[in-house]
Amino acid sequence: MFHSSPAGWLALLSAVAALSAAAQPAPTVLNYKSALEGYRPFADEKPIPWKEANETVYRRGGWQAYAKEAAEGAPPAAAEPSKGAAADAPAAHQGHAVPMPPKKEQP
């Protein structure tokens, strides 16, 4: 069957190598996406004057309007609410009971 000659073994090894190379799947194409692809450097924005910021908050109904938006999970209001809108808002922590500490006796 097989001869113990180096040429026979070499032919057998080359045939096995050819068969194993044909059985290999096609190489996978890898896509690279950098984690810094959408990076934008920090841009320091000029703040608005504090008086202007306070007036804007006042026109929108004060801190109660912002609290109501946060409680409802709503996006910021596009229109300016009336001044009475904040008074119509339900209490934020309605139903919470806090026990009073015991009174200390005075000497």
mmCIF file of N, CA and C in Angstrom:
data_model
loop_
_atom_site.group_PDB
_atom_site.id
_atom_site.type_symbol
_atom_site.label_atom_id
_atom_site.label_comp_id
_atom_site.label_asym_id
_atom_site.label_seq_id
_atom_site.Cartn_x
_atom_site.Cartn_y
_atom_site.Cartn_z
ATOM 1 N N MET A 1 0.813 -1.175 0.000
ATOM 2 C CA MET A 1 0.000 0.000 0.000
ATOM 3 C C MET A 1 0.863 1.247 0.000
ATOM 4 N N PHE A 2 1.275 1.657 1.238
ATOM 5 C CA PHE A 2 2.132 2.829 1.292
ATOM 6 C C PHE A 2 3.564 2.379 1.321
ATOM 7 N N HIS A 3 4.321 3.110 0.649
ATOM 8 C CA HIS A 3 5.753 2.858 0.684
ATOM 9 C C HIS A 3 6.344 3.772 1.726
ATOM 10 N N SER A 4 7.373 3.379 2.311
ATOM 11 C CA SER A 4 7.986 4.195 3.344
ATOM 12 C C SER A 4 8.984 5.188 2.756
ATOM 13 N N SER A 5 8.752 5.608 1.542
ATOM 14 C CA SER A 5 9.661 6.578 0.934
ATOM 15 C C SER A 5 9.205 7.991 1.292
ATOM 16 N N PRO A 6 10.126 8.898 1.439
ATOM 17 C CA PRO A 6 9.781 10.278 1.771
ATOM 18 C C PRO A 6 8.913 10.914 0.702
ATOM 19 N N ALA A 7 9.059 10.574 -0.541
ATOM 20 C CA ALA A 7 8.266 11.176 -1.611
ATOM 21 C C ALA A 7 6.797 10.794 -1.459
ATOM 22 N N GLY A 8 6.515 9.564 -1.049
ATOM 23 C CA GLY A 8 5.129 9.109 -0.857
ATOM 24 C C GLY A 8 4.468 9.850 0.294
ATOM 25 N N TRP A 9 5.209 9.983 1.395
ATOM 26 C CA TRP A 9 4.673 10.707 2.547
ATOM 27 C C TRP A 9 4.467 12.187 2.213
ATOM 28 N N LEU A 10 5.351 12.737 1.470
ATOM 29 C CA LEU A 10 5.238 14.130 1.082
ATOM 30 C C LEU A 10 3.997 14.332 0.202
ATOM 31 N N ALA A 11 3.735 13.400 -0.700
ATOM 32 C CA ALA A 11 2.554 13.484 -1.557
ATOM 33 C C ALA A 11 1.282 13.363 -0.715
ATOM 34 N N LEU A 12 1.300 12.454 0.259
ATOM 35 C CA LEU A 12 0.143 12.272 1.132
ATOM 36 C C LEU A 12 -0.108 13.528 1.964
ATOM 37 N N LEU A 13 0.946 14.113 2.517
ATOM 38 C CA LEU A 13 0.799 15.320 3.327
ATOM 39 C C LEU A 13 0.297 16.497 2.498
ATOM 40 N N SER A 14 0.775 16.616 1.296
ATOM 41 C CA SER A 14 0.314 17.721 0.444
ATOM 42 C C SER A 14 -1.146 17.534 0.059
ATOM 43 N N ALA A 15 -1.593 16.274 -0.138
ATOM 44 C CA ALA A 15 -2.995 16.004 -0.461
ATOM 45 C C ALA A 15 -3.884 16.340 0.731
ATOM 46 N N VAL A 16 -3.437 15.954 1.941
ATOM 47 C CA VAL A 16 -4.210 16.263 3.153
ATOM 48 C C VAL A 16 -4.269 17.782 3.358
ATOM 49 N N ALA A 17 -3.161 18.462 3.124
ATOM 50 C CA ALA A 17 -3.124 19.917 3.279
ATOM 51 C C ALA A 17 -4.061 20.584 2.279
ATOM 52 N N ALA A 18 -4.115 20.076 1.076
ATOM 53 C CA ALA A 18 -4.996 20.646 0.056
ATOM 54 C C ALA A 18 -6.463 20.443 0.432
ATOM 55 N N LEU A 19 -6.791 19.257 0.968
ATOM 56 C CA LEU A 19 -8.169 18.989 1.378
ATOM 57 C C LEU A 19 -8.569 19.854 2.568
ATOM 58 N N SER A 20 -7.680 20.028 3.547
ATOM 59 C CA SER A 20 -8.027 20.830 4.718
ATOM 60 C C SER A 20 -8.133 22.310 4.354
ATOM 61 N N ALA A 21 -7.338 22.749 3.405
ATOM 62 C CA ALA A 21 -7.424 24.141 2.970
ATOM 63 C C ALA A 21 -8.741 24.392 2.250
ATOM 64 N N ALA A 22 -9.225 23.411 1.504
ATOM 65 C CA ALA A 22 -10.485 23.565 0.791
ATOM 66 C C ALA A 22 -11.666 23.543 1.762
ATOM 67 N N ALA A 23 -11.515 22.906 2.908
ATOM 68 C CA ALA A 23 -12.594 22.796 3.886
ATOM 69 C C ALA A 23 -12.696 24.028 4.768
ATOM 70 N N GLN A 24 -11.731 24.921 4.734
ATOM 71 C CA GLN A 24 -11.747 26.126 5.571
ATOM 72 C C GLN A 24 -12.828 27.078 5.071
ATOM 73 N N PRO A 25 -13.593 27.699 5.995
ATOM 74 C CA PRO A 25 -14.598 28.676 5.572
ATOM 75 C C PRO A 25 -13.919 29.957 5.099
ATOM 76 N N ALA A 26 -14.677 30.740 4.379
ATOM 77 C CA ALA A 26 -14.146 32.018 3.889
ATOM 78 C C ALA A 26 -13.837 32.910 5.093
ATOM 79 N N PRO A 27 -12.807 33.711 5.015
ATOM 80 C CA PRO A 27 -12.463 34.567 6.151
ATOM 81 C C PRO A 27 -13.586 35.566 6.441
ATOM 82 N N THR A 28 -13.806 35.827 7.725
ATOM 83 C CA THR A 28 -14.848 36.756 8.149
ATOM 84 C C THR A 28 -14.366 38.185 7.973
ATOM 85 N N VAL A 29 -15.243 39.018 7.439
ATOM 86 C CA VAL A 29 -14.901 40.421 7.261
ATOM 87 C C VAL A 29 -15.256 41.148 8.557
ATOM 88 N N LEU A 30 -14.294 41.817 9.150
ATOM 89 C CA LEU A 30 -14.511 42.542 10.387
ATOM 90 C C LEU A 30 -14.679 44.022 10.086
ATOM 91 N N ASN A 31 -15.689 44.610 10.694
ATOM 92 C CA ASN A 31 -15.917 46.044 10.541
ATOM 93 C C ASN A 31 -15.444 46.739 11.806
ATOM 94 N N TYR A 32 -14.684 47.800 11.656
ATOM 95 C CA TYR A 32 -14.166 48.547 12.793
ATOM 96 C C TYR A 32 -14.901 49.870 12.898
ATOM 97 N N LYS A 33 -15.383 50.178 14.102
ATOM 98 C CA LYS A 33 -16.012 51.467 14.365
ATOM 99 C C LYS A 33 -15.374 52.035 15.622
ATOM 100 N N SER A 34 -14.760 53.177 15.493
ATOM 101 C CA SER A 34 -14.080 53.804 16.618
ATOM 102 C C SER A 34 -15.086 54.291 17.652
ATOM 103 N N ALA A 35 -14.746 54.161 18.915
ATOM 104 C CA ALA A 35 -15.594 54.671 19.987
ATOM 105 C C ALA A 35 -15.607 56.195 19.988
ATOM 106 N N LEU A 36 -14.643 56.801 19.365
ATOM 107 C CA LEU A 36 -14.558 58.255 19.326
ATOM 108 C C LEU A 36 -15.087 58.843 18.016
ATOM 109 N N GLU A 37 -15.812 58.044 17.252
ATOM 110 C CA GLU A 37 -16.272 58.470 15.934
ATOM 111 C C GLU A 37 -17.145 59.721 15.985
ATOM 112 N N GLY A 38 -18.068 59.806 16.931
ATOM 113 C CA GLY A 38 -18.966 60.956 17.006
ATOM 114 C C GLY A 38 -18.518 61.991 18.025
ATOM 115 N N TYR A 39 -17.280 61.952 18.432
ATOM 116 C CA TYR A 39 -16.781 62.853 19.477
ATOM 117 C C TYR A 39 -16.803 64.302 19.018
ATOM 118 N N ARG A 40 -17.324 65.148 19.898
ATOM 119 C CA ARG A 40 -17.275 66.594 19.669
ATOM 120 C C ARG A 40 -16.567 67.207 20.868
ATOM 121 N N PRO A 41 -15.567 68.011 20.665
ATOM 122 C CA PRO A 41 -14.868 68.599 21.806
ATOM 123 C C PRO A 41 -15.784 69.538 22.581
ATOM 124 N N PHE A 42 -15.474 69.730 23.844
ATOM 125 C CA PHE A 42 -16.260 70.593 24.716
ATOM 126 C C PHE A 42 -16.243 72.022 24.194
ATOM 127 N N ALA A 43 -17.412 72.615 24.142
ATOM 128 C CA ALA A 43 -17.519 74.012 23.723
ATOM 129 C C ALA A 43 -18.163 74.778 24.872
ATOM 130 N N ASP A 44 -17.437 75.666 25.476
ATOM 131 C CA ASP A 44 -17.928 76.443 26.598
ATOM 132 C C ASP A 44 -18.917 77.482 26.087
ATOM 133 N N GLU A 45 -20.181 77.350 26.523
ATOM 134 C CA GLU A 45 -21.208 78.279 26.087
ATOM 135 C C GLU A 45 -21.289 79.440 27.066
ATOM 136 N N LYS A 46 -21.542 80.606 26.547
ATOM 137 C CA LYS A 46 -21.650 81.786 27.386
ATOM 138 C C LYS A 46 -22.988 81.732 28.120
ATOM 139 N N PRO A 47 -22.972 81.813 29.454
ATOM 140 C CA PRO A 47 -24.236 81.761 30.201
ATOM 141 C C PRO A 47 -25.036 83.049 30.015
ATOM 142 N N ILE A 48 -26.356 82.924 30.162
ATOM 143 C CA ILE A 48 -27.187 84.121 30.064
ATOM 144 C C ILE A 48 -27.120 84.854 31.400
ATOM 145 N N PRO A 49 -27.406 86.149 31.413
ATOM 146 C CA PRO A 49 -27.388 86.895 32.678
ATOM 147 C C PRO A 49 -28.408 86.320 33.664
ATOM 148 N N TRP A 50 -28.082 86.332 34.943
ATOM 149 C CA TRP A 50 -28.937 85.697 35.944
ATOM 150 C C TRP A 50 -30.298 86.370 36.050
ATOM 151 N N LYS A 51 -30.371 87.663 35.835
ATOM 152 C CA LYS A 51 -31.671 88.342 35.905
ATOM 153 C C LYS A 51 -32.591 87.858 34.786
ATOM 154 N N GLU A 52 -32.029 87.669 33.604
ATOM 155 C CA GLU A 52 -32.808 87.161 32.477
ATOM 156 C C GLU A 52 -33.284 85.731 32.748
ATOM 157 N N ALA A 53 -32.420 84.913 33.337
ATOM 158 C CA ALA A 53 -32.796 83.531 33.668
ATOM 159 C C ALA A 53 -33.921 83.518 34.707
ATOM 160 N N ASN A 54 -33.831 84.379 35.723
ATOM 161 C CA ASN A 54 -34.878 84.440 36.739
ATOM 162 C C ASN A 54 -36.203 84.908 36.148
ATOM 163 N N GLU A 55 -36.177 85.867 35.248
ATOM 164 C CA GLU A 55 -37.409 86.339 34.603
ATOM 165 C C GLU A 55 -38.042 85.235 33.760
ATOM 166 N N THR A 56 -37.235 84.452 33.082
ATOM 167 C CA THR A 56 -37.752 83.348 32.270
ATOM 168 C C THR A 56 -38.448 82.320 33.159
ATOM 169 N N VAL A 57 -37.838 81.985 34.281
ATOM 170 C CA VAL A 57 -38.453 81.040 35.213
ATOM 171 C C VAL A 57 -39.757 81.602 35.752
ATOM 172 N N TYR A 58 -39.774 82.887 36.080
ATOM 173 C CA TYR A 58 -40.990 83.518 36.603
ATOM 174 C C TYR A 58 -42.114 83.469 35.567
ATOM 175 N N ARG A 59 -41.815 83.797 34.312
ATOM 176 C CA ARG A 59 -42.822 83.777 33.255
ATOM 177 C C ARG A 59 -43.380 82.373 33.029
ATOM 178 N N ARG A 60 -42.598 81.377 33.264
ATOM 179 C CA ARG A 60 -43.052 79.987 33.035
ATOM 180 C C ARG A 60 -43.804 79.407 34.222
ATOM 181 N N GLY A 61 -43.941 80.156 35.301
ATOM 182 C CA GLY A 61 -44.720 79.670 36.434
ATOM 183 C C GLY A 61 -43.878 79.336 37.642
ATOM 184 N N GLY A 62 -42.622 79.691 37.638
ATOM 185 C CA GLY A 62 -41.769 79.453 38.803
ATOM 186 C C GLY A 62 -41.354 78.001 38.948
ATOM 187 N N TRP A 63 -40.814 77.700 40.106
ATOM 188 C CA TRP A 63 -40.299 76.349 40.328
ATOM 189 C C TRP A 63 -41.420 75.319 40.350
ATOM 190 N N GLN A 64 -42.653 75.749 40.678
ATOM 191 C CA GLN A 64 -43.762 74.797 40.713
ATOM 192 C C GLN A 64 -44.040 74.225 39.318
ATOM 193 N N ALA A 65 -43.896 75.045 38.286
ATOM 194 C CA ALA A 65 -44.135 74.561 36.920
ATOM 195 C C ALA A 65 -43.096 73.514 36.536
ATOM 196 N N TYR A 66 -41.855 73.739 36.922
ATOM 197 C CA TYR A 66 -40.812 72.750 36.618
ATOM 198 C C TYR A 66 -41.034 71.468 37.415
ATOM 199 N N ALA A 67 -41.467 71.599 38.661
ATOM 200 C CA ALA A 67 -41.742 70.417 39.482
ATOM 201 C C ALA A 67 -42.901 69.614 38.896
ATOM 202 N N LYS A 68 -43.919 70.323 38.405
ATOM 203 C CA LYS A 68 -45.069 69.635 37.808
ATOM 204 C C LYS A 68 -44.652 68.873 36.553
ATOM 205 N N GLU A 69 -43.822 69.510 35.712
ATOM 206 C CA GLU A 69 -43.330 68.830 34.506
ATOM 207 C C GLU A 69 -42.551 67.581 34.869
ATOM 208 N N ALA A 70 -41.707 67.678 35.890
ATOM 209 C CA ALA A 70 -40.899 66.525 36.283
ATOM 210 C C ALA A 70 -41.778 65.409 36.831
ATOM 211 N N ALA A 71 -42.814 65.768 37.595
ATOM 212 C CA ALA A 71 -43.703 64.760 38.176
ATOM 213 C C ALA A 71 -44.525 64.058 37.106
ATOM 214 N N GLU A 72 -44.913 64.787 36.077
ATOM 215 C CA GLU A 72 -45.725 64.211 35.008
ATOM 216 C C GLU A 72 -44.880 63.520 33.951
ATOM 217 N N GLY A 73 -43.579 63.798 33.940
ATOM 218 C CA GLY A 73 -42.710 63.223 32.926
ATOM 219 C C GLY A 73 -42.937 63.846 31.566
ATOM 220 N N ALA A 74 -43.477 65.049 31.564
ATOM 221 C CA ALA A 74 -43.794 65.720 30.304
ATOM 222 C C ALA A 74 -42.596 66.518 29.813
ATOM 223 N N PRO A 75 -42.515 66.723 28.503
ATOM 224 C CA PRO A 75 -41.460 67.595 27.979
ATOM 225 C C PRO A 75 -41.758 69.038 28.368
ATOM 226 N N PRO A 76 -40.766 69.922 28.317
ATOM 227 C CA PRO A 76 -41.012 71.321 28.682
ATOM 228 C C PRO A 76 -42.147 71.927 27.863
ATOM 229 N N ALA A 77 -42.949 72.758 28.533
ATOM 230 C CA ALA A 77 -44.117 73.351 27.879
ATOM 231 C C ALA A 77 -43.690 74.349 26.821
ATOM 232 N N ALA A 78 -44.391 74.350 25.693
ATOM 233 C CA ALA A 78 -44.079 75.280 24.618
ATOM 234 C C ALA A 78 -44.717 76.635 24.890
ATOM 235 N N ALA A 79 -45.908 76.637 25.494
ATOM 236 C CA ALA A 79 -46.608 77.880 25.776
ATOM 237 C C ALA A 79 -46.365 78.298 27.216
ATOM 238 N N GLU A 80 -46.490 79.579 27.462
ATOM 239 C CA GLU A 80 -46.336 80.110 28.805
ATOM 240 C C GLU A 80 -47.627 79.842 29.585
ATOM 241 N N PRO A 81 -47.584 79.154 30.744
ATOM 242 C CA PRO A 81 -48.799 78.924 31.521
ATOM 243 C C PRO A 81 -49.226 80.200 32.261
ATOM 244 N N SER A 82 -50.477 80.234 32.662
ATOM 245 C CA SER A 82 -50.959 81.397 33.410
ATOM 246 C C SER A 82 -50.380 81.379 34.814
ATOM 247 N N LYS A 83 -50.486 82.519 35.503
ATOM 248 C CA LYS A 83 -49.927 82.610 36.856
ATOM 249 C C LYS A 83 -50.682 81.721 37.830
ATOM 250 N N GLY A 84 -51.955 81.449 37.582
ATOM 251 C CA GLY A 84 -52.746 80.621 38.477
ATOM 252 C C GLY A 84 -52.540 79.137 38.249
ATOM 253 N N ALA A 85 -51.828 78.749 37.218
ATOM 254 C CA ALA A 85 -51.634 77.336 36.901
ATOM 255 C C ALA A 85 -50.856 76.632 37.996
ATOM 256 N N ALA A 86 -49.898 77.307 38.623
ATOM 257 C CA ALA A 86 -49.096 76.679 39.671
ATOM 258 C C ALA A 86 -49.944 76.398 40.904
ATOM 259 N N ALA A 87 -50.953 77.232 41.186
ATOM 260 C CA ALA A 87 -51.809 77.030 42.346
ATOM 261 C C ALA A 87 -52.741 75.840 42.141
ATOM 262 N N ASP A 88 -53.085 75.512 40.897
ATOM 263 C CA ASP A 88 -53.978 74.396 40.594
ATOM 264 C C ASP A 88 -53.271 73.050 40.636
ATOM 265 N N ALA A 89 -51.936 73.044 40.735
ATOM 266 C CA ALA A 89 -51.169 71.793 40.715
ATOM 267 C C ALA A 89 -51.408 71.013 42.005
ATOM 268 N N PRO A 90 -51.519 69.669 41.926
ATOM 269 C CA PRO A 90 -51.708 68.878 43.145
ATOM 270 C C PRO A 90 -50.435 68.883 43.995
ATOM 271 N N ALA A 91 -50.619 68.634 45.281
ATOM 272 C CA ALA A 91 -49.471 68.595 46.193
ATOM 273 C C ALA A 91 -48.543 67.474 45.776
ATOM 274 N N ALA A 92 -47.245 67.724 45.790
ATOM 275 C CA ALA A 92 -46.272 66.756 45.292
ATOM 276 C C ALA A 92 -46.212 65.502 46.149
ATOM 277 N N HIS A 93 -46.303 65.627 47.461
ATOM 278 C CA HIS A 93 -46.160 64.469 48.346
ATOM 279 C C HIS A 93 -47.424 64.238 49.164
ATOM 280 N N GLN A 94 -48.533 64.364 48.524
ATOM 281 C CA GLN A 94 -49.807 64.174 49.200
ATOM 282 C C GLN A 94 -49.914 62.734 49.688
ATOM 283 N N GLY A 95 -50.277 62.563 50.939
ATOM 284 C CA GLY A 95 -50.451 61.228 51.477
ATOM 285 C C GLY A 95 -49.269 60.721 52.282
ATOM 286 N N HIS A 96 -48.174 61.445 52.317
ATOM 287 C CA HIS A 96 -47.034 61.025 53.129
ATOM 288 C C HIS A 96 -47.265 61.475 54.562
ATOM 289 N N ALA A 97 -47.126 60.566 55.509
ATOM 290 C CA ALA A 97 -47.296 60.905 56.915
ATOM 291 C C ALA A 97 -45.939 60.820 57.610
ATOM 292 N N VAL A 98 -45.612 61.864 58.334
ATOM 293 C CA VAL A 98 -44.355 61.884 59.084
ATOM 294 C C VAL A 98 -44.707 61.965 60.557
ATOM 295 N N PRO A 99 -44.338 60.962 61.344
ATOM 296 C CA PRO A 99 -44.686 61.009 62.763
ATOM 297 C C PRO A 99 -43.871 62.081 63.485
ATOM 298 N N MET A 100 -44.530 62.704 64.445
ATOM 299 C CA MET A 100 -43.861 63.735 65.234
ATOM 300 C C MET A 100 -43.050 63.057 66.337
ATOM 301 N N PRO A 101 -41.884 63.612 66.664
ATOM 302 C CA PRO A 101 -41.106 63.036 67.756
ATOM 303 C C PRO A 101 -41.820 63.279 69.080
ATOM 304 N N PRO A 102 -41.589 62.416 70.067
ATOM 305 C CA PRO A 102 -42.252 62.604 71.381
ATOM 306 C C PRO A 102 -41.761 63.894 72.035
ATOM 307 N N LYS A 103 -42.669 64.538 72.733
ATOM 308 C CA LYS A 103 -42.319 65.781 73.413
ATOM 309 C C LYS A 103 -41.501 65.469 74.647
ATOM 310 N N LYS A 104 -40.492 66.274 74.856
ATOM 311 C CA LYS A 104 -39.669 66.127 76.056
ATOM 312 C C LYS A 104 -40.322 66.901 77.196
ATOM 313 N N GLU A 105 -40.271 66.307 78.341
ATOM 314 C CA GLU A 105 -40.821 66.992 79.511
ATOM 315 C C GLU A 105 -39.842 68.038 79.976
ATOM 316 N N GLN A 106 -40.357 69.171 80.330
ATOM 317 C CA GLN A 106 -39.482 70.248 80.763
ATOM 318 C C GLN A 106 -39.254 70.132 82.276
ATOM 319 N N PRO A 107 -38.034 70.414 82.742
ATOM 320 C CA PRO A 107 -37.750 70.292 84.195
ATOM 321 C C PRO A 107 -38.366 71.395 85.000
#
